[in-house]
mmCIF file as Biopython writes it, N, C-alpha, C and O atoms, coordinates in Angstrom:
data_model
#
loop_
_atom_site.group_PDB
_atom_site.id
_atom_site.type_symbol
_atom_site.label_atom_id
_atom_site.label_alt_id
_atom_site.label_comp_id
_atom_site.label_asym_id
_atom_site.label_entity_id
_atom_site.label_seq_id
_atom_site.pdbx_PDB_ins_code
_atom_site.Cartn_x
_atom_site.Cartn_y
_atom_site.Cartn_z
_atom_site.occupancy
_atom_site.B_iso_or_equiv
_atom_site.auth_seq_id
_atom_site.auth_asym_id
_atom_site.pdbx_PDB_model_num
ATOM 1   N N  . MET A ? 1  ? 65.715 72.452 102.582 1.0 0.0 1  A 1 
ATOM 2   C CA . MET A ? 1  ? 64.875 73.061 101.766 1.0 0.0 1  A 1 
ATOM 3   C C  . MET A ? 1  ? 65.216 73.032 100.247 1.0 0.0 1  A 1 
ATOM 4   O O  . MET A ? 1  ? 64.354 73.158 99.377  1.0 0.0 1  A 1 
ATOM 5   N N  . VAL A ? 2  ? 66.417 72.873 100.021 1.0 0.0 2  A 1 
ATOM 6   C CA . VAL A ? 2  ? 66.918 72.908 98.841  1.0 0.0 2  A 1 
ATOM 7   C C  . VAL A ? 2  ? 66.533 71.421 97.992  1.0 0.0 2  A 1 
ATOM 8   O O  . VAL A ? 2  ? 66.350 71.362 96.777  1.0 0.0 2  A 1 
ATOM 9   N N  . PHE A ? 3  ? 66.473 70.471 98.771  1.0 0.0 3  A 1 
ATOM 10  C CA . PHE A ? 3  ? 66.205 69.305 98.074  1.0 0.0 3  A 1 
ATOM 11  C C  . PHE A ? 3  ? 64.966 69.131 97.498  1.0 0.0 3  A 1 
ATOM 12  O O  . PHE A ? 3  ? 64.822 68.612 96.391  1.0 0.0 3  A 1 
ATOM 13  N N  . PRO A ? 4  ? 63.700 69.697 98.462  1.0 0.0 4  A 1 
ATOM 14  C CA . PRO A ? 4  ? 62.274 69.637 97.757  1.0 0.0 4  A 1 
ATOM 15  C C  . PRO A ? 4  ? 62.214 70.413 96.489  1.0 0.0 4  A 1 
ATOM 16  O O  . PRO A ? 4  ? 61.516 70.047 95.543  1.0 0.0 4  A 1 
ATOM 17  N N  . LEU A ? 5  ? 62.932 71.463 96.473  1.0 0.0 5  A 1 
ATOM 18  C CA . LEU A ? 5  ? 62.999 72.540 95.174  1.0 0.0 5  A 1 
ATOM 19  C C  . LEU A ? 5  ? 63.567 71.669 94.083  1.0 0.0 5  A 1 
ATOM 20  O O  . LEU A ? 5  ? 63.063 71.593 92.962  1.0 0.0 5  A 1 
ATOM 21  N N  . ALA A ? 6  ? 64.559 71.069 94.439  1.0 0.0 6  A 1 
ATOM 22  C CA . ALA A ? 6  ? 65.236 70.282 93.116  1.0 0.0 6  A 1 
ATOM 23  C C  . ALA A ? 6  ? 64.112 69.085 92.573  1.0 0.0 6  A 1 
ATOM 24  O O  . ALA A ? 6  ? 63.859 68.810 91.400  1.0 0.0 6  A 1 
ATOM 25  N N  . TRP A ? 7  ? 63.524 68.464 93.818  1.0 0.0 7  A 1 
ATOM 26  C CA . TRP A ? 7  ? 62.945 67.421 93.249  1.0 0.0 7  A 1 
ATOM 27  C C  . TRP A ? 7  ? 61.551 67.796 92.506  1.0 0.0 7  A 1 
ATOM 28  O O  . TRP A ? 7  ? 61.020 67.105 91.636  1.0 0.0 7  A 1 
ATOM 29  N N  . SER A ? 8  ? 61.009 69.156 93.073  1.0 0.0 8  A 1 
ATOM 30  C CA . SER A ? 8  ? 59.793 69.822 92.323  1.0 0.0 8  A 1 
ATOM 31  C C  . SER A ? 8  ? 60.161 70.091 91.014  1.0 0.0 8  A 1 
ATOM 32  O O  . SER A ? 8  ? 59.381 69.800 90.107  1.0 0.0 8  A 1 
ATOM 33  N N  . ALA A ? 9  ? 61.435 70.700 90.737  1.0 0.0 9  A 1 
ATOM 34  C CA . ALA A ? 9  ? 61.715 71.231 89.271  1.0 0.0 9  A 1 
ATOM 35  C C  . ALA A ? 9  ? 61.924 69.831 88.464  1.0 0.0 9  A 1 
ATOM 36  O O  . ALA A ? 9  ? 61.349 69.698 87.383  1.0 0.0 9  A 1 
ATOM 37  N N  . SER A ? 10 ? 62.754 68.773 88.988  1.0 0.0 10 A 1 
ATOM 38  C CA . SER A ? 10 ? 62.511 67.758 88.112  1.0 0.0 10 A 1 
ATOM 39  C C  . SER A ? 10 ? 61.532 67.099 87.859  1.0 0.0 10 A 1 
ATOM 40  O O  . SER A ? 10 ? 61.371 66.384 86.870  1.0 0.0 10 A 1 
ATOM 41  N N  . ARG A ? 11 ? 60.753 67.297 88.787  1.0 0.0 11 A 1 
ATOM 42  C CA . ARG A ? 11 ? 59.153 66.663 88.224  1.0 0.0 11 A 1 
ATOM 43  C C  . ARG A ? 11 ? 58.574 67.441 87.530  1.0 0.0 11 A 1 
ATOM 44  O O  . ARG A ? 11 ? 57.794 66.925 86.730  1.0 0.0 11 A 1 
ATOM 45  N N  . GLN A ? 12 ? 58.674 68.797 87.521  1.0 0.0 12 A 1 
ATOM 46  C CA . GLN A ? 12 ? 58.052 69.526 86.662  1.0 0.0 12 A 1 
ATOM 47  C C  . GLN A ? 12 ? 58.478 69.085 85.185  1.0 0.0 12 A 1 
ATOM 48  O O  . GLN A ? 12 ? 57.683 68.839 84.278  1.0 0.0 12 A 1 
ATOM 49  N N  . ALA A ? 13 ? 59.861 69.028 85.102  1.0 0.0 13 A 1 
ATOM 50  C CA . ALA A ? 13 ? 60.460 68.541 83.772  1.0 0.0 13 A 1 
ATOM 51  C C  . ALA A ? 13 ? 59.972 67.495 83.148  1.0 0.0 13 A 1 
ATOM 52  O O  . ALA A ? 13 ? 59.682 67.464 81.952  1.0 0.0 13 A 1 
ATOM 53  N N  . GLY A ? 14 ? 59.836 66.387 84.123  1.0 0.0 14 A 1 
ATOM 54  C CA . GLY A ? 14 ? 59.377 65.101 83.666  1.0 0.0 14 A 1 
ATOM 55  C C  . GLY A ? 14 ? 57.947 65.088 83.212  1.0 0.0 14 A 1 
ATOM 56  O O  . GLY A ? 14 ? 57.528 64.427 82.262  1.0 0.0 14 A 1 
ATOM 57  N N  . LEU A ? 15 ? 57.278 65.836 83.936  1.0 0.0 15 A 1 
ATOM 58  C CA . LEU A ? 15 ? 55.698 66.159 83.363  1.0 0.0 15 A 1 
ATOM 59  C C  . LEU A ? 15 ? 55.937 66.864 82.086  1.0 0.0 15 A 1 
ATOM 60  O O  . LEU A ? 15 ? 55.385 66.360 81.108  1.0 0.0 15 A 1 
ATOM 61  N N  . ALA A ? 16 ? 56.519 67.738 81.927  1.0 0.0 16 A 1 
ATOM 62  C CA . ALA A ? 16 ? 56.574 68.757 80.659  1.0 0.0 16 A 1 
ATOM 63  C C  . ALA A ? 16 ? 57.016 67.807 79.563  1.0 0.0 16 A 1 
ATOM 64  O O  . ALA A ? 16 ? 56.522 67.892 78.438  1.0 0.0 16 A 1 
ATOM 65  N N  . LEU A ? 17 ? 58.077 66.768 79.914  1.0 0.0 17 A 1 
ATOM 66  C CA . LEU A ? 17 ? 58.628 65.822 78.815  1.0 0.0 17 A 1 
ATOM 67  C C  . LEU A ? 17 ? 57.598 64.798 78.372  1.0 0.0 17 A 1 
ATOM 68  O O  . LEU A ? 17 ? 57.479 64.498 77.184  1.0 0.0 17 A 1 
ATOM 69  N N  . ALA A ? 18 ? 56.765 64.200 79.445  1.0 0.0 18 A 1 
ATOM 70  C CA . ALA A ? 18 ? 55.691 63.163 79.098  1.0 0.0 18 A 1 
ATOM 71  C C  . ALA A ? 18 ? 54.653 63.990 78.144  1.0 0.0 18 A 1 
ATOM 72  O O  . ALA A ? 18 ? 54.151 63.520 77.122  1.0 0.0 18 A 1 
ATOM 73  N N  . SER A ? 19 ? 54.440 65.181 78.605  1.0 0.0 19 A 1 
ATOM 74  C CA . SER A ? 19 ? 53.361 65.850 77.832  1.0 0.0 19 A 1 
ATOM 75  C C  . SER A ? 19 ? 54.095 66.216 76.427  1.0 0.0 19 A 1 
ATOM 76  O O  . SER A ? 19 ? 53.241 66.345 75.549  1.0 0.0 19 A 1 
ATOM 77  N N  . ALA A ? 20 ? 55.087 66.371 76.065  1.0 0.0 20 A 1 
ATOM 78  C CA . ALA A ? 20 ? 55.638 66.728 74.758  1.0 0.0 20 A 1 
ATOM 79  C C  . ALA A ? 20 ? 55.613 65.325 74.062  1.0 0.0 20 A 1 
ATOM 80  O O  . ALA A ? 20 ? 55.174 65.231 72.916  1.0 0.0 20 A 1 
ATOM 81  N N  . ARG A ? 21 ? 56.056 64.291 74.709  1.0 0.0 21 A 1 
ATOM 82  C CA . ARG A ? 21 ? 56.000 62.981 73.984  1.0 0.0 21 A 1 
ATOM 83  C C  . ARG A ? 21 ? 54.610 62.514 73.860  1.0 0.0 21 A 1 
ATOM 84  O O  . ARG A ? 21 ? 54.308 61.843 72.874  1.0 0.0 21 A 1 
ATOM 85  N N  . ALA A ? 22 ? 53.919 62.737 74.566  1.0 0.0 22 A 1 
ATOM 86  C CA . ALA A ? 22 ? 52.224 62.328 74.068  1.0 0.0 22 A 1 
ATOM 87  C C  . ALA A ? 22 ? 51.820 63.232 72.927  1.0 0.0 22 A 1 
ATOM 88  O O  . ALA A ? 22 ? 51.047 62.847 72.049  1.0 0.0 22 A 1 
ATOM 89  N N  . THR A ? 23 ? 52.378 64.496 72.952  1.0 0.0 23 A 1 
ATOM 90  C CA . THR A ? 23 ? 51.815 65.293 71.860  1.0 0.0 23 A 1 
ATOM 91  C C  . THR A ? 23 ? 52.283 64.756 70.566  1.0 0.0 23 A 1 
ATOM 92  O O  . THR A ? 23 ? 51.572 64.600 69.573  1.0 0.0 23 A 1 
ATOM 93  N N  . GLU A ? 24 ? 53.723 64.449 70.678  1.0 0.0 24 A 1 
ATOM 94  C CA . GLU A ? 24 ? 54.404 63.760 69.507  1.0 0.0 24 A 1 
ATOM 95  C C  . GLU A ? 24 ? 53.740 62.657 68.775  1.0 0.0 24 A 1 
ATOM 96  O O  . GLU A ? 24 ? 53.421 62.580 67.588  1.0 0.0 24 A 1 
ATOM 97  N N  . ALA A ? 25 ? 53.596 61.762 69.824  1.0 0.0 25 A 1 
ATOM 98  C CA . ALA A ? 25 ? 52.887 60.494 69.643  1.0 0.0 25 A 1 
ATOM 99  C C  . ALA A ? 25 ? 51.667 60.686 68.889  1.0 0.0 25 A 1 
ATOM 100 O O  . ALA A ? 25 ? 51.367 59.963 67.939  1.0 0.0 25 A 1 
ATOM 101 N N  . ARG A ? 26 ? 50.768 61.914 69.409  1.0 0.0 26 A 1 
ATOM 102 C CA . ARG A ? 26 ? 49.518 62.038 68.802  1.0 0.0 26 A 1 
ATOM 103 C C  . ARG A ? 26 ? 49.693 62.513 67.481  1.0 0.0 26 A 1 
ATOM 104 O O  . ARG A ? 26 ? 49.015 62.007 66.587  1.0 0.0 26 A 1 
ATOM 105 N N  . ALA A ? 27 ? 50.677 63.604 67.174  1.0 0.0 27 A 1 
ATOM 106 C CA . ALA A ? 27 ? 50.863 64.098 65.849  1.0 0.0 27 A 1 
ATOM 107 C C  . ALA A ? 27 ? 51.342 63.029 65.068  1.0 0.0 27 A 1 
ATOM 108 O O  . ALA A ? 27 ? 50.752 62.917 63.994  1.0 0.0 27 A 1 
ATOM 109 N N  . ARG A ? 28 ? 52.284 62.165 65.297  1.0 0.0 28 A 1 
ATOM 110 C CA . ARG A ? 28 ? 52.828 61.100 64.281  1.0 0.0 28 A 1 
ATOM 111 C C  . ARG A ? 28 ? 52.672 59.900 64.876  1.0 0.0 28 A 1 
ATOM 112 O O  . ARG A ? 28 ? 53.634 59.508 65.538  1.0 0.0 28 A 1 
ATOM 113 N N  . PRO A ? 29 ? 51.502 59.060 64.803  1.0 0.0 29 A 1 
ATOM 114 C CA . PRO A ? 29 ? 51.302 57.769 65.402  1.0 0.0 29 A 1 
ATOM 115 C C  . PRO A ? 29 ? 52.166 56.834 64.564  1.0 0.0 29 A 1 
ATOM 116 O O  . PRO A ? 29 ? 52.278 56.904 63.340  1.0 0.0 29 A 1 
ATOM 117 N N  . GLY A ? 30 ? 52.804 55.892 65.416  1.0 0.0 30 A 1 
ATOM 118 C CA . GLY A ? 30 ? 53.588 54.829 64.943  1.0 0.0 30 A 1 
ATOM 119 C C  . GLY A ? 30 ? 55.023 55.290 65.115  1.0 0.0 30 A 1 
ATOM 120 O O  . GLY A ? 30 ? 55.818 54.442 65.520  1.0 0.0 30 A 1 
ATOM 121 N N  . SER A ? 31 ? 55.465 56.507 64.867  1.0 0.0 31 A 1 
ATOM 122 C CA . SER A ? 31 ? 57.062 56.927 64.675  1.0 0.0 31 A 1 
ATOM 123 C C  . SER A ? 31 ? 57.635 56.907 65.992  1.0 0.0 31 A 1 
ATOM 124 O O  . SER A ? 31 ? 58.851 56.715 65.999  1.0 0.0 31 A 1 
ATOM 125 N N  . THR A ? 32 ? 57.062 57.060 67.146  1.0 0.0 32 A 1 
ATOM 126 C CA . THR A ? 32 ? 57.656 56.848 68.371  1.0 0.0 32 A 1 
ATOM 127 C C  . THR A ? 32 ? 58.157 55.450 68.599  1.0 0.0 32 A 1 
ATOM 128 O O  . THR A ? 32 ? 59.186 55.141 69.200  1.0 0.0 32 A 1 
ATOM 129 N N  . ARG A ? 33 ? 57.188 54.561 67.970  1.0 0.0 33 A 1 
ATOM 130 C CA . ARG A ? 33 ? 57.462 53.083 68.484  1.0 0.0 33 A 1 
ATOM 131 C C  . ARG A ? 33 ? 58.487 52.468 67.542  1.0 0.0 33 A 1 
ATOM 132 O O  . ARG A ? 33 ? 59.124 51.528 68.019  1.0 0.0 33 A 1 
ATOM 133 N N  . GLN A ? 34 ? 58.782 52.852 66.201  1.0 0.0 34 A 1 
ATOM 134 C CA . GLN A ? 34 ? 59.567 52.693 65.094  1.0 0.0 34 A 1 
ATOM 135 C C  . GLN A ? 34 ? 60.893 53.218 65.417  1.0 0.0 34 A 1 
ATOM 136 O O  . GLN A ? 34 ? 61.874 52.524 65.149  1.0 0.0 34 A 1 
ATOM 137 N N  . HIS A ? 35 ? 61.054 54.514 66.032  1.0 0.0 35 A 1 
ATOM 138 C CA . HIS A ? 35 ? 62.331 55.050 66.029  1.0 0.0 35 A 1 
ATOM 139 C C  . HIS A ? 35 ? 62.503 55.517 67.482  1.0 0.0 35 A 1 
ATOM 140 O O  . HIS A ? 35 ? 61.828 56.471 67.869  1.0 0.0 35 A 1 
ATOM 141 N N  . PRO A ? 36 ? 63.417 54.865 68.365  1.0 0.0 36 A 1 
ATOM 142 C CA . PRO A ? 36 ? 63.907 55.331 69.743  1.0 0.0 36 A 1 
ATOM 143 C C  . PRO A ? 36 ? 63.810 56.812 70.034  1.0 0.0 36 A 1 
ATOM 144 O O  . PRO A ? 36 ? 64.071 57.555 69.089  1.0 0.0 36 A 1 
ATOM 145 N N  . GLN A ? 37 ? 63.517 57.294 71.049  1.0 0.0 37 A 1 
ATOM 146 C CA . GLN A ? 37 ? 63.535 58.665 71.422  1.0 0.0 37 A 1 
ATOM 147 C C  . GLN A ? 37 ? 64.960 59.252 71.556  1.0 0.0 37 A 1 
ATOM 148 O O  . GLN A ? 37 ? 65.601 58.859 72.530  1.0 0.0 37 A 1 
ATOM 149 N N  . PRO A ? 38 ? 65.571 60.170 70.688  1.0 0.0 38 A 1 
ATOM 150 C CA . PRO A ? 38 ? 66.973 60.518 70.897  1.0 0.0 38 A 1 
ATOM 151 C C  . PRO A ? 38 ? 67.193 60.818 72.543  1.0 0.0 38 A 1 
ATOM 152 O O  . PRO A ? 38 ? 68.116 60.284 73.159  1.0 0.0 38 A 1 
ATOM 153 N N  . LEU A ? 39 ? 66.330 61.644 73.116  1.0 0.0 39 A 1 
ATOM 154 C CA . LEU A ? 39 ? 66.425 61.726 74.506  1.0 0.0 39 A 1 
ATOM 155 C C  . LEU A ? 39 ? 66.768 60.557 75.344  1.0 0.0 39 A 1 
ATOM 156 O O  . LEU A ? 39 ? 67.544 60.707 76.287  1.0 0.0 39 A 1 
ATOM 157 N N  . GLY A ? 40 ? 66.188 59.269 75.040  1.0 0.0 40 A 1 
ATOM 158 C CA . GLY A ? 40 ? 66.389 58.137 75.646  1.0 0.0 40 A 1 
ATOM 159 C C  . GLY A ? 40 ? 68.059 57.856 75.472  1.0 0.0 40 A 1 
ATOM 160 O O  . GLY A ? 40 ? 68.848 57.641 76.392  1.0 0.0 40 A 1 
ATOM 161 N N  . ARG A ? 41 ? 68.306 57.910 74.281  1.0 0.0 41 A 1 
ATOM 162 C CA . ARG A ? 41 ? 69.640 57.183 73.892  1.0 0.0 41 A 1 
ATOM 163 C C  . ARG A ? 41 ? 70.497 58.586 74.618  1.0 0.0 41 A 1 
ATOM 164 O O  . ARG A ? 41 ? 71.522 58.218 75.192  1.0 0.0 41 A 1 
ATOM 165 N N  . ASP A ? 42 ? 70.312 59.719 74.666  1.0 0.0 42 A 1 
ATOM 166 C CA . ASP A ? 42 ? 71.095 60.653 75.323  1.0 0.0 42 A 1 
ATOM 167 C C  . ASP A ? 42 ? 71.189 60.388 76.758  1.0 0.0 42 A 1 
ATOM 168 O O  . ASP A ? 42 ? 72.330 60.520 77.201  1.0 0.0 42 A 1 
ATOM 169 N N  . ALA A ? 43 ? 70.227 60.025 77.659  1.0 0.0 43 A 1 
ATOM 170 C CA . ALA A ? 43 ? 69.949 59.606 78.875  1.0 0.0 43 A 1 
ATOM 171 C C  . ALA A ? 43 ? 70.952 58.467 79.216  1.0 0.0 43 A 1 
ATOM 172 O O  . ALA A ? 43 ? 71.825 58.470 80.084  1.0 0.0 43 A 1 
ATOM 173 N N  . GLY A ? 44 ? 70.655 57.592 78.419  1.0 0.0 44 A 1 
ATOM 174 C CA . GLY A ? 44 ? 71.597 56.376 78.515  1.0 0.0 44 A 1 
ATOM 175 C C  . GLY A ? 44 ? 73.146 56.522 78.503  1.0 0.0 44 A 1 
ATOM 176 O O  . GLY A ? 44 ? 73.889 55.904 79.265  1.0 0.0 44 A 1 
ATOM 177 N N  . ALA A ? 45 ? 73.537 57.378 77.585  1.0 0.0 45 A 1 
ATOM 178 C CA . ALA A ? 45 ? 74.966 57.821 77.286  1.0 0.0 45 A 1 
ATOM 179 C C  . ALA A ? 45 ? 75.551 58.508 78.557  1.0 0.0 45 A 1 
ATOM 180 O O  . ALA A ? 45 ? 76.654 58.274 79.051  1.0 0.0 45 A 1 
ATOM 181 N N  . ARG A ? 46 ? 74.658 59.359 78.980  1.0 0.0 46 A 1 
ATOM 182 C CA . ARG A ? 46 ? 75.008 60.158 80.202  1.0 0.0 46 A 1 
ATOM 183 C C  . ARG A ? 46 ? 75.286 59.266 81.762  1.0 0.0 46 A 1 
ATOM 184 O O  . ARG A ? 46 ? 76.066 59.547 82.672  1.0 0.0 46 A 1 
ATOM 185 N N  . LYS A ? 47 ? 74.318 58.115 81.633  1.0 0.0 47 A 1 
ATOM 186 C CA . LYS A ? 47 ? 74.181 57.103 82.913  1.0 0.0 47 A 1 
ATOM 187 C C  . LYS A ? 47 ? 75.777 56.535 82.788  1.0 0.0 47 A 1 
ATOM 188 O O  . LYS A ? 47 ? 76.534 56.501 83.759  1.0 0.0 47 A 1 
ATOM 189 N N  . THR A ? 48 ? 76.087 56.176 81.669  1.0 0.0 48 A 1 
ATOM 190 C CA . THR A ? 48 ? 77.202 55.207 81.570  1.0 0.0 48 A 1 
ATOM 191 C C  . THR A ? 48 ? 78.681 56.050 81.666  1.0 0.0 48 A 1 
ATOM 192 O O  . THR A ? 48 ? 79.777 55.493 81.734  1.0 0.0 48 A 1 
ATOM 193 N N  . GLU A ? 49 ? 78.484 57.342 81.656  1.0 0.0 49 A 1 
ATOM 194 C CA . GLU A ? 49 ? 79.679 58.312 81.938  1.0 0.0 49 A 1 
ATOM 195 C C  . GLU A ? 49 ? 80.279 58.314 83.098  1.0 0.0 49 A 1 
ATOM 196 O O  . GLU A ? 49 ? 81.218 59.082 83.306  1.0 0.0 49 A 1 
#
């Protein structure tokens, strides 16, 4: 029972993040392409640790 709940929570977080990125891209066109997302760099740093 715990695994499906955790998967659902992570999926909700992913959807929220995707929505936030889409909103940011709409608000500032081009900025997301020129500058990598800080979240992306943080995720890479966490993976290597």
